[in-house]
Coordinates of C-alpha atoms in Angstrom, one line a residue:
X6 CA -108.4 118.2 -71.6
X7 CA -110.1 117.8 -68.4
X8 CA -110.0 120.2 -66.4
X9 CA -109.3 118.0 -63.0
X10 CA -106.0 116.6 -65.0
X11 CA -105.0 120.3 -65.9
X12 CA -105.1 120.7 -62.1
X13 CA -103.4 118.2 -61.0
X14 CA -100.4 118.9 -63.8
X15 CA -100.5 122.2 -62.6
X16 CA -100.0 121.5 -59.1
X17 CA -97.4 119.2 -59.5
X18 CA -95.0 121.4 -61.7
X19 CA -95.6 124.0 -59.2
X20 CA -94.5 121.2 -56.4
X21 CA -92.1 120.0 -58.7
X22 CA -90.2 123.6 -59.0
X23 CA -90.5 124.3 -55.1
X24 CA -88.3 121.0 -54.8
X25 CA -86.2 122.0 -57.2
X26 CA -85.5 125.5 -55.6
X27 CA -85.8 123.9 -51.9
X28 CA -82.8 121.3 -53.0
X29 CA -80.7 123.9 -54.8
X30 CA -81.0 126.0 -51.4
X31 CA -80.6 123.0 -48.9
X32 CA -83.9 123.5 -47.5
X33 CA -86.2 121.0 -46.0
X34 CA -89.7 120.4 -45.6
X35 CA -90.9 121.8 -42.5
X36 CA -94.4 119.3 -41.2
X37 CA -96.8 121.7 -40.0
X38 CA -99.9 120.0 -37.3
X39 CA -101.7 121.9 -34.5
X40 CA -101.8 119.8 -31.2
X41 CA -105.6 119.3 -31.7
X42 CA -104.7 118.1 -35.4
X43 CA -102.1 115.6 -34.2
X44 CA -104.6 114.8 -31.4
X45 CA -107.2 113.2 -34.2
X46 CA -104.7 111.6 -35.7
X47 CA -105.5 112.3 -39.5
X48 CA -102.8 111.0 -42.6
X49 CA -101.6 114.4 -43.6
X50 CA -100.6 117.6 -42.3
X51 CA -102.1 120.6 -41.7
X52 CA -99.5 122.3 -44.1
X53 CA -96.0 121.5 -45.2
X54 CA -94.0 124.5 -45.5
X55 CA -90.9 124.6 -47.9
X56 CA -89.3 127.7 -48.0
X57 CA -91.2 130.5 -48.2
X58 CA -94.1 128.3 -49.6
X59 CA -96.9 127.3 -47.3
X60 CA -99.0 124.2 -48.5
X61 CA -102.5 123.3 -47.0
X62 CA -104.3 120.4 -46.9
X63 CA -107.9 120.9 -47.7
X64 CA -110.3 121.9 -45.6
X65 CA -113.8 121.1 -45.6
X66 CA -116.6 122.9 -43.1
X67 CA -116.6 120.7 -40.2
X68 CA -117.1 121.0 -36.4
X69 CA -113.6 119.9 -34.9
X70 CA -115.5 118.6 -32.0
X71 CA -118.0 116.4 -34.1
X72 CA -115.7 115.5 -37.5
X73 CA -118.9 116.2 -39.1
X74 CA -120.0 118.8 -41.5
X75 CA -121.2 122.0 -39.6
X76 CA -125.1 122.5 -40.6
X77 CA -126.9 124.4 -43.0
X78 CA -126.1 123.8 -46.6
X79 CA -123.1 125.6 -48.3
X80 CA -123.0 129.2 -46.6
X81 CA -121.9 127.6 -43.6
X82 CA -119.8 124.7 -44.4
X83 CA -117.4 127.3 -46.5
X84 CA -117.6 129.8 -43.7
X85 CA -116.2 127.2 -41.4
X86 CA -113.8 125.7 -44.4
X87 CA -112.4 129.5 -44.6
X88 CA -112.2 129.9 -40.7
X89 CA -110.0 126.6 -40.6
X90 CA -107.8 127.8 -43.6
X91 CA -107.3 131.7 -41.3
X92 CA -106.0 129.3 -38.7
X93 CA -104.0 126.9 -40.0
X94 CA -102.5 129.8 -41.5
X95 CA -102.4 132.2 -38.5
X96 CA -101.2 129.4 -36.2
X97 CA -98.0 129.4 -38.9
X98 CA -97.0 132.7 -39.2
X99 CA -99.5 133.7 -42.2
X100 CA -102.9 135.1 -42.9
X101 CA -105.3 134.9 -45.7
X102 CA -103.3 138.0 -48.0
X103 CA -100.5 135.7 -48.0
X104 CA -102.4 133.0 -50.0
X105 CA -101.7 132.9 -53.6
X106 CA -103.9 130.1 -54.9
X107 CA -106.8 128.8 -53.8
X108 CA -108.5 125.2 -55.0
X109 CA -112.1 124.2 -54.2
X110 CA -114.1 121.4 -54.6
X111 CA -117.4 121.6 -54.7
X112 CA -120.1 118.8 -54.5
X113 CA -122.4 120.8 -56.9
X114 CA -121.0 123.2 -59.2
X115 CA -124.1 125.0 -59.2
X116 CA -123.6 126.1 -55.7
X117 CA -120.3 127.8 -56.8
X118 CA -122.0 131.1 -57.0
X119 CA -123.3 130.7 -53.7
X120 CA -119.6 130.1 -52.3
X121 CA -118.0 133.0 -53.8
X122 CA -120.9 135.1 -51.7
X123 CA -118.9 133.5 -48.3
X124 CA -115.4 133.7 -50.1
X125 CA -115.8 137.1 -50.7
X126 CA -116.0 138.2 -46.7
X127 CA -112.6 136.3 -46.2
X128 CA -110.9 137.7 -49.4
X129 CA -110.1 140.8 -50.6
X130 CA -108.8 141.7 -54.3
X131 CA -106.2 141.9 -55.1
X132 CA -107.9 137.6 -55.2
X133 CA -105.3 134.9 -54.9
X134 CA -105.2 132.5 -58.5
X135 CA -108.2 130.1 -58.1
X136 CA -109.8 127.1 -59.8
X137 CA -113.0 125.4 -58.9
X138 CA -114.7 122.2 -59.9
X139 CA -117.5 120.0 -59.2
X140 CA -116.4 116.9 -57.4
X141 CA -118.7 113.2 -57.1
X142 CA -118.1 113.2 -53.4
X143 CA -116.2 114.7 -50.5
X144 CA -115.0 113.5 -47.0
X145 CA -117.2 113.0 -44.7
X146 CA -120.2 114.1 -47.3
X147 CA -118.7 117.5 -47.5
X148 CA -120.2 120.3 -49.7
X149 CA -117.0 122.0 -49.9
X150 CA -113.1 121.6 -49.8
X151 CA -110.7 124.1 -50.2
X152 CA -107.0 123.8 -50.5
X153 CA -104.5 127.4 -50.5
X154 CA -101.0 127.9 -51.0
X155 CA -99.8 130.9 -49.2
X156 CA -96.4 132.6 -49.7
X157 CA -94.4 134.3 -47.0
X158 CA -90.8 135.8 -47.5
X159 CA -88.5 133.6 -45.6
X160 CA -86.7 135.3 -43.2
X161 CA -83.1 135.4 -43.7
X162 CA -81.2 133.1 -40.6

């Protein structure tokens, strides 16, 4: 099976459970955008936090100021990627031990050694779950995408 479709199945029986449990429980998705993020006006949220799940959109290695990848091949574009995914996370109450899976997109697979070189100084074992794949194209001509979910114990009302 291809491994993009065992991805996506994955992902959605992991969304599909965090429903189930977040309907059992009464609780509802919380929309989760910085003030700069709302200010650019993307189609999606930073994260969407159900529970005591986090979810993030992907982030590629783009200067916020320009929209456009930062420069310098792959080194820096994931640096940046990894810098946006600390804040997005930060900026909700989480940081990068909290994540528990990790997906990146990469627009050459070959370069995926050369991104775990950069994941390794935001990550520390023990390493969230991860899968990786080579993708035809990226916004905005991205080398790199990474999405995380991050799990933080709810905190009892």
């Amino acid at each position: 099976m291809d491994s993009r479709i065992v991805i996506v199945v994955a992902a959605l029986a992991l969304l599909a459970a965090c429903a189930q449990q977040a309907s059992n429980s009464g609780v509802r998705p919380e929309f989760l955008n910085s003030p700069e993020s709302l200010k650019r006006g993307p189609p999606f949220s930073d994260a969407v936090r159900i529970g005591g799940f986090i979810f993030l959109a992907g982030q590629i290695g783009d200067d916020p100021a320009t929209g456009k990848p930062v420069t310098g091949g792959i080194k820096p574009e994931a640096r940046q990627a990894l810098k946006h995914i600390q804040r997005v996370l930060e900026d909700n109450g989480a940081s990068l031990s909290d994540v528990v899976k990790c997906t990146v997109f990469l627009a050459d697979i070959g370069e995926w050694a050369t991104f775990n070189e950069v994941y390794t100084e935001f990550f520390k074992p023990p390493y969230p779950a991860r899968s990786a794949l080579g993708a035809s194209g990226l916004a905005n001509g991205a080398r790199v995408e990474v999405e995380c979910i991050a799990y933080v114990q709810p905190t009892s009302p």
